[in-house]
Structures are given as structure tokens and as C-alpha cells.
Amino acid sequence: MATIAAPSDVRDAYMRRSGSALAAIYDKVLHGERLTGEDGMRVYDDADLIAIGILADTARALRTPENTRDYVYWAHNFHINPTNICEAHCRFCSFKKGPGSPHAYVLSVDDIVASVEAYPEREHLAEFHIVSGLYEKQGLDYYVSLFRALSQRFPHVHIKGLTAVEIHYLSQLAGVSHETALRELQAVGLKSMPGGGAEVFAERVRKDVCADKITAEEWLSVHETAHGLGIRTNATLLAGLGETPQERVEHMLSIRAQQDRSGGFMSFIPLNCYYDNNQIDPRHALTGVENLKNFAVSRLLLDNVPHIKSFWIHIGEKLSQVSLSFGVDDLDGTVSQEKIAHAAGSDAPQALTREALMTLIWRAGKIPVERDSLYGVKQVFPAPEPALP
Ligand code: V47
């Protein structure tokens, strides 16, 4: 299928026309030069969305082998949230409940295994995405039992589990180091970690929205330890908390510096905040344009992170399609029963079928590629012929 992007000479002429403030950054991208934080800020400050899309898409294409340039990755995955009880007090979280709440729930290992057994498409599954609350009655032993049971019963499914925040909490509860906790979990099937819990690294913002959460340095240090053990991880930015573009750029540069040191990040995921049932001022809500800039700037600055992911649950299906022209090459997956963004007001569906997700990608002029959690290709799906109407 032909790509819908304009030919490179048209893009080139657009970027070089007189008055384009982004032409110098375009030249750096073409020459593979590392961009600075100031370059990132110049992109945030620019109103020319077409030029920003060309910049980010050029950076994506130049870092991708030619025969895979139109690929958009996704996984058939299943979300598991063992409890919504959490000791932390993140002001943006609408998912958390106190232990006495009538809406609190706690799932046993058997409950979780049964929920996967009941999932009609379990044979297709490639990944369990497991994140939870910080709850003292579900300590390290609970997760060791859970991962052991899931790996024994569903050996074909990769376990991507527990954010750095949870690893830190479980280690403290058990009185062991991050490395010991990670080794124990790895021994029973933990293979990678999701990128949640990073929020915005700037201390100014953390003090306001998640004062009792681990610091940026601790978050990065858990990921460094995981990378050292061969556990690949992702990284996120939760935008829309009242952070400045400069703070977003600094967040991305911290991830880039960490990646230079430890090399284990697979993807970076700019997330979009929702405001129902939490204490964040909805006037901080991002526009669609700001979300697109977050994707573009992260693609441009994170020259050492292979994939930029748009979690369609956080920005909706249509903006996800557009994000594929702003540096994104991954839409996460089919997902099932997403709870965190939905508790806060996301009106995206809670899951997409394989066909719906692939149609979304075909209609953006791209080629869906079903992947495993480590970006191994399971199947490439060229667009059906005759072309979609
Ligand atoms: O860490 C919390 C965020 C994250 C809200 O690694 C909120 O593959 C919006 O990390 N509005 C969880 N967001 C999601 C996440 C993720 C998703 C998909 C793939 C991967 C991956 C990771 O959701 C939390 C937090 O940053 N969140 N509250 C809210 N009100």
C-alpha cells in the first residue's frame, strides 16, 4: 500500500521555504545530529503544525529501515489491575480507593486466572499488562504467586508488570533491594515493565500532584536496575498536570540521558490527563495540538528510544490516527477493561478488536504489524484488496 505522506521533495521545499523557523532543526534531523532542549522548545513554540509533523515523521523514517517505514506496531494485550486500593495520594488519580470504600476491590490469584480463562480470545494474547495500587496486603509474595500462576497457566503470554513505583513499594515492604525484588519476580516470569508512574519529573509539579510518590531519581534508578537485569521497560509522561512545555522537555531529556546510560527503554508514551473524579484543575487540559506536539517533540528529542507510542485510550482513536504522522509508530494494543483513564473520564472504548485496531491503522495509510512485547514481529497485515472505501 502506498504511503499517504507527501514525497520528500515536496516536504523538503515546505521546510525550506523562506521564513520557516524550523528549517535549521530540519537540517539537523537530516544529518542525524542530536537535538537540544532549545530545539524542543522551538518546536513547542511554533504554530506550523504541518512543519512539525514533517520534522517528526522525517526523524521517525530516518531511524527506521526502509522496508518497515510504514509499519505501525500493536500487541494483543490484556490489562490486569489486581486492586484499586492504594496508599498513595496522587491528586490526578481517579482509580484509587481507600480500603473502606464500597468501590474498593481486591482480586485473588485465582480470580485473575479465572478472568483470563473467561476471555474468549486468550489464545491470541501476547501480553499481560499488570499494574496495581500500593496495598500492604498484596506484597511481593502475592505478585510472585500471581506471576508464577500466570506463567504456568498461560506460558505463551509475556508478563509486562509493575511500575517503578510499585517495585519500590514492594521492595520496601519486603525489606529488600530493588534488585532483589526484581530478580524474584523475574524468576517467576516478569519479562518487562510498563512505563507508568513517571508523571512529570519536575519537582515543582510532583510536590503539587503526587508529593508522596517516589522521586524522579528513584523512578529512573529502578529502571536502570531493571535494564541491568535484562528487563526491558517503557517510559511515560503524564501531560496536562499544569506543567510547562519546558518541564516536558526536561522530562524527555532525563529519559534520554538514562537511556544513554542503561539502554533498556523500548518506547516512550506521552499520556494525556483526564479530570473526572480527581483534584486536578481541568483548565490544564491539553488541546489536540498540544498532544500532537508532545508526540513530535518526544520523537525528535528521544533519538535513542526506538518507539514512540500513542495510547489510543488516552487520546482517542481519531487523534491516534493523526499521531501516526507526528512521529508515533506504536498504538499499544487491543487492551481490555482499561480502568485508570476510564475512571477519570476517557470516553474511548475499553478495548478494540484486532480488526478495529488494524482498520484504524490502514485508514491512516499505514501497515499494522502485530508484535510481541519486545517488538518481535508476529505478523504483518497489508491492507486488504480492494482498498477500503
Ligand atoms: O501511571 C493516572 C496515568 C498511567 C490519570 O508501558 C492518568 O506500555 C490520565 O502507564 N488521566 C498508567 N492518565 C498508564 C500507563 C501505560 C499505558 C499504556 C501502556 C503503557 C506501557 C503504560 O496513567 C499512570 C498515570 O501516569 N494516569 N491518572 C488520569 N486522571
Short mmCIF file of C-alpha atoms and ligand atoms in Angstrom, two decimals:
data_model
loop_
_atom_site.label_atom_id
_atom_site.label_comp_id
_atom_site.label_asym_id
_atom_site.label_seq_id
_atom_site.Cartn_x
_atom_site.Cartn_y
_atom_site.Cartn_z
CA MET A 1 0.00 0.00 0.00
CA ALA A 2 1.27 3.46 -0.89
CA THR A 3 2.09 5.77 1.96
CA ILE A 4 -0.05 8.90 2.14
CA ALA A 5 2.88 11.11 3.14
CA ALA A 6 3.93 13.75 0.61
CA PRO A 7 7.05 12.87 -1.41
CA SER A 8 10.29 14.00 0.19
CA ASP A 9 10.97 16.79 -2.34
CA VAL A 10 7.61 18.39 -1.50
CA ARG A 11 8.33 18.11 2.21
CA ASP A 12 11.82 19.46 1.64
CA ALA A 13 10.52 22.50 -0.22
CA TYR A 14 7.94 23.12 2.51
CA MET A 15 10.58 23.02 5.24
CA ARG A 16 13.00 25.25 3.34
CA ARG A 17 10.54 27.89 2.21
CA SER A 18 11.53 31.35 3.38
CA GLY A 19 10.51 32.16 6.88
CA SER A 20 10.36 28.61 8.27
CA ALA A 21 11.77 28.90 11.76
CA LEU A 22 12.13 25.11 11.86
CA ALA A 23 14.44 24.78 8.82
CA ALA A 24 17.58 24.65 10.97
CA ILE A 25 16.12 21.81 13.07
CA TYR A 26 15.13 20.04 9.84
CA ASP A 27 18.76 20.15 8.69
CA LYS A 28 19.93 18.71 12.00
CA VAL A 29 17.38 15.88 11.68
CA LEU A 30 18.52 15.12 8.11
CA HIS A 31 22.14 14.98 9.29
CA GLY A 32 21.31 12.77 12.29
CA GLU A 33 22.51 15.46 14.74
CA ARG A 34 21.29 15.25 18.32
CA LEU A 35 18.74 17.98 19.09
CA THR A 36 18.95 20.21 22.15
CA GLY A 37 16.32 21.18 24.70
CA GLU A 38 16.19 24.60 22.97
CA ASP A 39 15.31 22.86 19.70
CA GLY A 40 12.49 21.06 21.53
CA MET A 41 11.21 24.37 22.89
CA ARG A 42 11.34 25.93 19.42
CA VAL A 43 9.02 23.18 18.20
CA TYR A 44 6.62 23.70 21.12
CA ASP A 45 6.60 27.45 20.39
CA ASP A 46 5.89 27.05 16.67
CA ALA A 47 2.37 27.17 15.26
CA ASP A 48 3.15 25.43 11.95
CA LEU A 49 1.69 22.01 12.64
CA ILE A 50 2.42 20.75 9.13
CA ALA A 51 6.12 21.55 9.53
CA ILE A 52 6.17 19.93 12.98
CA GLY A 53 4.61 16.77 11.53
CA ILE A 54 7.17 16.69 8.72
CA LEU A 55 10.03 17.12 11.21
CA ALA A 56 8.89 14.30 13.49
CA ASP A 57 7.92 11.99 10.66
CA THR A 58 11.30 12.57 8.98
CA ALA A 59 13.09 11.71 12.23
CA ARG A 60 10.98 8.54 12.57
CA ALA A 61 11.56 7.50 8.96
CA LEU A 62 15.32 8.10 9.03
CA ARG A 63 15.66 5.91 12.12
CA THR A 64 13.65 3.07 10.55
CA PRO A 65 14.82 0.54 7.93
CA GLU A 66 13.29 1.42 4.56
CA ASN A 67 11.21 -1.76 4.21
CA THR A 68 9.46 -1.17 7.56
CA ARG A 69 8.85 2.59 7.27
CA ASP A 70 5.07 2.36 7.12
CA TYR A 71 4.79 -0.17 9.96
CA VAL A 72 2.64 0.64 12.99
CA TYR A 73 3.03 -1.81 15.86
CA TRP A 74 0.38 -3.18 18.21
CA ALA A 75 0.03 -6.13 20.57
CA HIS A 76 -2.92 -8.27 21.56
CA ASN A 77 -2.86 -7.46 25.25
CA PHE A 78 -4.95 -7.82 28.39
CA HIS A 79 -4.93 -5.40 31.32
CA ILE A 80 -4.92 -6.72 34.87
CA ASN A 81 -5.31 -4.39 37.88
CA PRO A 82 -5.18 -6.64 40.98
CA THR A 83 -6.54 -3.97 43.34
CA ASN A 84 -7.68 -0.35 43.28
CA ILE A 85 -6.74 0.16 46.94
CA CYS A 86 -3.74 2.45 47.14
CA GLU A 87 -1.82 4.18 49.92
CA ALA A 88 -0.51 6.95 47.68
CA HIS A 89 -2.27 10.29 47.33
CA CYS A 90 -1.83 11.27 43.69
CA ARG A 91 -4.21 14.15 43.04
CA PHE A 92 -4.75 13.12 39.41
CA CYS A 93 -5.74 9.54 40.18
CA SER A 94 -9.43 8.65 39.90
CA PHE A 95 -8.81 4.90 40.07
CA LYS A 96 -7.56 4.71 43.66
CA LYS A 97 -9.90 3.84 46.53
CA GLY A 98 -9.36 3.68 50.29
CA PRO A 99 -9.61 0.21 51.92
CA GLY A 100 -13.01 1.11 53.46
CA SER A 101 -14.60 2.30 50.22
CA PRO A 102 -17.62 0.38 48.93
CA HIS A 103 -15.96 0.58 45.50
CA ALA A 104 -12.67 -0.96 46.63
CA TYR A 105 -11.81 -4.37 45.19
CA VAL A 106 -9.04 -6.91 45.72
CA LEU A 107 -8.51 -9.80 43.31
CA SER A 108 -7.01 -13.09 44.37
CA VAL A 109 -4.61 -15.01 42.13
CA ASP A 110 -7.46 -17.43 41.35
CA ASP A 111 -9.81 -14.54 40.42
CA ILE A 112 -7.26 -13.24 37.95
CA VAL A 113 -6.53 -16.64 36.38
CA ALA A 114 -10.30 -17.17 36.04
CA SER A 115 -10.73 -13.77 34.35
CA VAL A 116 -8.16 -14.72 31.71
CA GLU A 117 -9.77 -18.18 31.29
CA ALA A 118 -13.05 -16.38 30.61
CA TYR A 119 -11.51 -14.14 27.91
CA PRO A 120 -12.67 -15.62 24.59
CA GLU A 121 -9.55 -14.51 22.69
CA ARG A 122 -6.98 -15.75 25.20
CA GLU A 123 -5.24 -17.91 22.57
CA HIS A 124 -4.34 -14.73 20.63
CA LEU A 125 -2.93 -12.98 23.71
CA ALA A 126 0.69 -11.85 23.60
CA GLU A 127 0.88 -9.70 26.73
CA PHE A 128 -0.46 -9.20 30.24
CA HIS A 129 -0.20 -5.53 31.27
CA ILE A 130 -0.29 -5.65 35.08
CA VAL A 131 -0.42 -2.55 37.30
CA SER A 132 -1.99 -2.10 40.67
CA GLY A 133 -2.38 0.03 43.78
CA LEU A 134 0.08 0.18 46.66
CA TYR A 135 -1.65 -2.11 49.14
CA GLU A 136 0.12 -3.73 52.05
CA LYS A 137 -1.97 -6.91 51.88
CA GLN A 138 -0.66 -7.56 48.37
CA GLY A 139 3.09 -7.69 48.95
CA LEU A 140 5.94 -9.21 46.99
CA ASP A 141 4.79 -12.76 47.81
CA TYR A 142 1.39 -12.06 46.24
CA TYR A 143 2.99 -10.92 42.96
CA VAL A 144 5.40 -13.87 42.99
CA SER A 145 2.38 -16.21 43.27
CA LEU A 146 0.45 -14.27 40.62
CA PHE A 147 3.26 -14.23 38.05
CA ARG A 148 4.05 -17.90 38.72
CA ALA A 149 0.40 -18.88 38.22
CA LEU A 150 0.04 -16.82 35.03
CA SER A 151 3.28 -18.13 33.53
CA GLN A 152 2.33 -21.73 34.32
CA ARG A 153 -1.21 -21.47 33.00
CA PHE A 154 -0.54 -19.15 30.01
CA PRO A 155 3.09 -19.73 29.04
CA HIS A 156 2.60 -18.06 25.63
CA VAL A 157 1.76 -14.68 27.24
CA HIS A 158 4.53 -12.21 28.15
CA ILE A 159 4.21 -10.56 31.57
CA LYS A 160 4.77 -6.79 31.43
CA GLY A 161 4.18 -5.91 35.02
CA LEU A 162 4.56 -3.38 37.82
CA THR A 163 5.68 0.21 37.51
CA ALA A 164 8.84 1.51 39.17
CA VAL A 165 6.57 2.96 41.87
CA GLU A 166 5.22 -0.49 42.71
CA ILE A 167 8.65 -2.13 42.61
CA HIS A 168 9.90 0.47 45.09
CA TYR A 169 6.89 -0.05 47.37
CA LEU A 170 7.06 -3.86 47.27
CA SER A 171 10.81 -3.81 47.94
CA GLN A 172 10.37 -1.55 50.95
CA LEU A 173 7.52 -3.67 52.30
CA ALA A 174 9.62 -6.82 51.97
CA GLY A 175 12.77 -5.10 53.30
CA VAL A 176 14.81 -6.00 50.20
CA SER A 177 16.60 -4.01 47.49
CA HIS A 178 15.01 -3.17 44.14
CA GLU A 179 17.39 -5.63 42.54
CA THR A 180 16.37 -8.50 44.84
CA ALA A 181 12.66 -7.84 44.29
CA LEU A 182 13.13 -7.65 40.53
CA ARG A 183 15.20 -10.85 40.49
CA GLU A 184 12.49 -12.70 42.46
CA LEU A 185 9.79 -11.51 40.05
CA GLN A 186 11.94 -12.23 37.02
CA ALA A 187 12.43 -15.80 38.25
CA VAL A 188 8.66 -16.38 38.09
CA GLY A 189 8.02 -14.76 34.72
CA LEU A 190 8.35 -10.95 34.83
CA LYS A 191 9.81 -10.07 31.44
CA SER A 192 9.30 -6.32 31.04
CA MET A 193 7.91 -3.30 32.90
CA PRO A 194 5.38 -0.68 31.85
CA GLY A 195 6.35 2.97 31.87
CA GLY A 196 3.73 4.31 34.27
CA GLY A 197 4.29 6.30 37.43
CA ALA A 198 6.77 8.74 35.89
CA GLU A 199 4.16 11.54 35.65
CA VAL A 200 6.19 14.75 35.27
CA PHE A 201 9.70 14.61 36.72
CA ALA A 202 9.83 18.32 37.69
CA GLU A 203 9.88 18.62 41.48
CA ARG A 204 7.62 21.67 41.32
CA VAL A 205 4.86 19.58 39.73
CA ARG A 206 5.43 16.44 41.81
CA LYS A 207 5.17 18.47 45.05
CA ASP A 208 1.78 19.65 43.89
CA VAL A 209 0.24 16.50 42.40
CA CYS A 210 1.99 13.45 43.91
CA ALA A 211 4.01 14.62 46.88
CA ASP A 212 4.32 11.14 48.46
CA LYS A 213 5.42 9.38 45.29
CA ILE A 214 8.99 8.28 44.56
CA THR A 215 11.25 10.99 43.17
CA ALA A 216 12.29 11.22 39.54
CA GLU A 217 15.74 9.92 40.52
CA GLU A 218 14.22 6.88 42.25
CA TRP A 219 11.96 6.16 39.25
CA LEU A 220 14.97 6.29 36.93
CA SER A 221 17.08 4.21 39.27
CA VAL A 222 14.51 1.35 39.37
CA HIS A 223 14.51 1.34 35.55
CA GLU A 224 18.30 1.34 35.49
CA THR A 225 18.33 -1.69 37.79
CA ALA A 226 15.75 -3.45 35.62
CA HIS A 227 17.78 -2.73 32.48
CA GLY A 228 20.85 -4.18 34.19
CA LEU A 229 18.94 -7.42 34.77
CA GLY A 230 17.82 -7.60 31.12
CA ILE A 231 14.27 -6.44 31.89
CA ARG A 232 13.24 -4.03 29.12
CA THR A 233 10.94 -1.17 30.13
CA ASN A 234 8.89 1.75 28.80
CA ALA A 235 8.65 5.35 29.96
CA THR A 236 5.72 7.77 30.14
CA LEU A 237 4.99 11.44 30.61
CA LEU A 238 1.59 12.34 32.07
CA ALA A 239 0.89 15.72 30.47
CA GLY A 240 -1.90 18.08 31.49
CA LEU A 241 -0.96 18.44 35.17
CA GLY A 242 -0.10 22.14 34.87
CA GLU A 243 3.48 21.50 33.74
CA THR A 244 5.18 23.87 31.31
CA PRO A 245 6.50 22.83 27.88
CA GLN A 246 9.99 23.42 29.32
CA GLU A 247 9.26 20.86 32.07
CA ARG A 248 8.09 18.35 29.44
CA VAL A 249 11.32 18.89 27.50
CA GLU A 250 13.39 18.39 30.67
CA HIS A 251 11.44 15.18 31.40
CA MET A 252 12.25 13.85 27.93
CA LEU A 253 15.91 14.81 28.29
CA SER A 254 16.09 12.88 31.60
CA ILE A 255 14.77 9.79 29.83
CA ARG A 256 17.28 10.31 27.01
CA ALA A 257 20.17 10.63 29.48
CA GLN A 258 19.03 7.49 31.30
CA GLN A 259 18.78 5.64 28.00
CA ASP A 260 22.36 6.66 27.16
CA ARG A 261 23.40 5.06 30.46
CA SER A 262 21.32 1.88 30.56
CA GLY A 263 19.73 1.40 27.14
CA GLY A 264 16.66 -0.65 28.09
CA PHE A 265 13.74 1.63 27.17
CA MET A 266 11.70 0.29 24.27
CA SER A 267 9.10 3.02 23.95
CA PHE A 268 8.14 6.44 25.24
CA ILE A 269 4.45 7.17 25.78
CA PRO A 270 3.17 10.74 26.19
CA LEU A 271 -0.11 10.36 28.10
CA ASN A 272 -3.00 12.82 28.25
CA CYS A 273 -4.59 13.62 31.61
CA TYR A 274 -8.35 13.30 32.31
CA TYR A 275 -10.10 15.26 35.06
CA ASP A 276 -13.26 13.49 36.25
CA ASN A 277 -13.27 12.37 39.89
CA ASN A 278 -9.87 13.82 40.78
CA GLN A 279 -8.36 17.03 42.10
CA ILE A 280 -6.55 18.42 39.08
CA ASP A 281 -7.82 21.68 37.62
CA PRO A 282 -9.38 20.79 34.23
CA ARG A 283 -8.20 24.11 32.88
CA HIS A 284 -4.84 22.34 32.48
CA ALA A 285 -6.40 20.10 29.81
CA LEU A 286 -4.31 19.76 26.66
CA THR A 287 -5.62 20.59 23.24
CA GLY A 288 -5.28 18.10 20.40
CA VAL A 289 -2.49 20.28 19.00
CA GLU A 290 -0.54 20.10 22.28
CA ASN A 291 -0.88 16.32 22.33
CA LEU A 292 0.48 16.16 18.77
CA LYS A 293 3.40 18.39 19.79
CA ASN A 294 4.16 16.05 22.72
CA PHE A 295 4.45 13.13 20.29
CA ALA A 296 6.53 15.13 17.82
CA VAL A 297 8.94 16.61 20.36
CA SER A 298 9.47 13.26 22.06
CA ARG A 299 10.25 11.63 18.70
CA LEU A 300 12.70 14.44 17.92
CA LEU A 301 14.50 14.53 21.27
CA LEU A 302 14.46 10.82 22.08
CA ASP A 303 16.81 9.77 19.31
CA ASN A 304 17.87 6.72 21.34
CA VAL A 305 14.39 5.30 22.17
CA PRO A 306 13.19 3.16 19.27
CA HIS A 307 9.43 3.63 19.54
CA ILE A 308 7.00 6.45 20.35
CA LYS A 309 3.67 5.06 21.46
CA SER A 310 0.29 6.72 21.39
CA PHE A 311 -2.03 5.01 23.87
CA TRP A 312 -5.28 5.41 21.92
CA ILE A 313 -7.27 5.08 25.15
CA HIS A 314 -5.74 8.37 26.32
CA ILE A 315 -6.19 10.46 23.18
CA GLY A 316 -9.00 8.70 21.34
CA GLU A 317 -8.96 6.74 18.11
CA LYS A 318 -9.04 9.68 15.70
CA LEU A 319 -6.21 11.69 17.23
CA SER A 320 -4.23 8.44 17.43
CA GLN A 321 -4.56 8.12 13.67
CA VAL A 322 -3.24 11.66 13.23
CA SER A 323 -0.41 10.98 15.69
CA LEU A 324 0.94 8.44 13.18
CA SER A 325 2.06 11.45 11.11
CA PHE A 326 3.72 13.05 14.17
CA GLY A 327 6.43 10.52 14.97
CA VAL A 328 4.31 7.73 16.50
CA ASP A 329 4.85 4.15 15.31
CA ASP A 330 3.02 2.17 18.01
CA LEU A 331 -0.61 2.13 19.17
CA ASP A 332 -0.06 -0.18 22.19
CA GLY A 333 -2.69 -2.79 21.56
CA THR A 334 -6.19 -4.14 21.70
CA VAL A 335 -6.34 -3.64 25.51
CA SER A 336 -9.19 -4.99 27.63
CA GLN A 337 -11.03 -3.45 30.54
CA GLU A 338 -8.83 -0.36 30.86
CA LYS A 339 -9.72 1.21 34.21
CA ILE A 340 -7.34 4.07 35.03
CA ALA A 341 -8.16 6.58 32.27
CA HIS A 342 -11.80 5.49 32.20
CA ALA A 343 -12.21 6.22 35.91
CA ALA A 344 -11.05 9.75 35.06
CA GLY A 345 -13.40 10.28 32.12
CA SER A 346 -11.84 8.84 28.96
CA ASP A 347 -14.64 8.15 26.54
CA ALA A 348 -12.56 5.86 24.32
CA PRO A 349 -13.82 2.26 24.17
CA GLN A 350 -12.35 -0.06 26.84
CA ALA A 351 -10.96 -2.35 24.17
CA LEU A 352 -10.71 -2.60 20.39
CA THR A 353 -10.97 -5.78 18.39
CA ARG A 354 -7.94 -6.76 16.35
CA GLU A 355 -9.87 -5.84 13.19
CA ALA A 356 -10.95 -2.42 14.51
CA LEU A 357 -7.40 -1.55 15.55
CA MET A 358 -5.98 -2.64 12.21
CA THR A 359 -8.65 -0.76 10.25
CA LEU A 360 -7.75 2.38 12.18
CA ILE A 361 -4.12 1.91 11.06
CA TRP A 362 -4.96 1.04 7.43
CA ARG A 363 -7.17 4.10 7.17
CA ALA A 364 -4.24 6.27 8.25
CA GLY A 365 -2.32 4.87 5.27
CA LYS A 366 -0.06 2.63 7.36
CA ILE A 367 0.61 -1.10 7.75
CA PRO A 368 -0.44 -2.77 11.01
CA VAL A 369 2.13 -5.11 12.50
CA GLU A 370 1.15 -7.41 15.33
CA ARG A 371 4.12 -7.55 17.68
CA ASP A 372 5.13 -9.25 20.88
CA SER A 373 6.06 -7.17 23.93
CA LEU A 374 9.70 -6.90 22.87
CA TYR A 375 8.81 -5.72 19.35
CA GLY A 376 9.35 -9.10 17.72
CA VAL A 377 7.13 -9.19 14.61
CA LYS A 378 4.32 -11.76 14.84
CA GLN A 379 2.50 -10.84 11.64
CA VAL A 380 2.42 -8.04 9.07
CA PHE A 381 -1.05 -7.19 7.75
CA PRO A 382 -1.01 -5.40 4.38
CA ALA A 383 -4.26 -3.55 3.62
CA PRO A 384 -6.96 -5.76 2.17
CA GLU A 385 -7.67 -5.53 -1.57
CA PRO A 386 -9.78 -3.97 -2.92
CA ALA A 387 -8.77 -0.90 -0.94
CA LEU A 388 -11.06 0.26 1.84
CA PRO A 389 -13.77 2.65 0.64
O1 V47 B 1 1.00 5.81 35.53
C1 V47 B 1 -3.27 8.29 36.20
C2 V47 B 1 -1.70 7.73 34.29
C3 V47 B 1 -0.72 5.77 33.86
C4 V47 B 1 -4.68 9.55 35.17
O2 V47 B 1 4.20 0.98 29.39
C5 V47 B 1 -3.76 9.04 34.25
O3 V47 B 1 3.28 0.02 27.69
C6 V47 B 1 -4.84 10.19 32.58
O4 V47 B 1 1.39 3.97 32.25
N1 V47 B 1 -5.73 10.74 33.43
C7 V47 B 1 -1.00 4.33 33.52
N2 V47 B 1 -3.85 9.36 32.97
C8 V47 B 1 -0.95 4.08 32.03
C9 V47 B 1 0.43 3.69 31.59
C10 V47 B 1 0.61 2.92 30.33
C11 V47 B 1 -0.44 2.82 29.44
C12 V47 B 1 -0.26 2.08 28.28
C13 V47 B 1 0.91 1.44 28.03
C14 V47 B 1 1.96 1.53 28.94
C15 V47 B 1 3.23 0.81 28.67
C16 V47 B 1 1.81 2.28 30.10
O5 V47 B 1 -1.91 6.51 33.71
C17 V47 B 1 -0.31 6.10 35.26
C18 V47 B 1 -0.56 7.58 35.27
O6 V47 B 1 0.54 8.26 34.76
N3 V47 B 1 -2.90 8.29 34.93
N4 V47 B 1 -4.36 9.05 36.37
C19 V47 B 1 -5.68 10.45 34.73
N5 V47 B 1 -6.52 11.02 35.58
#
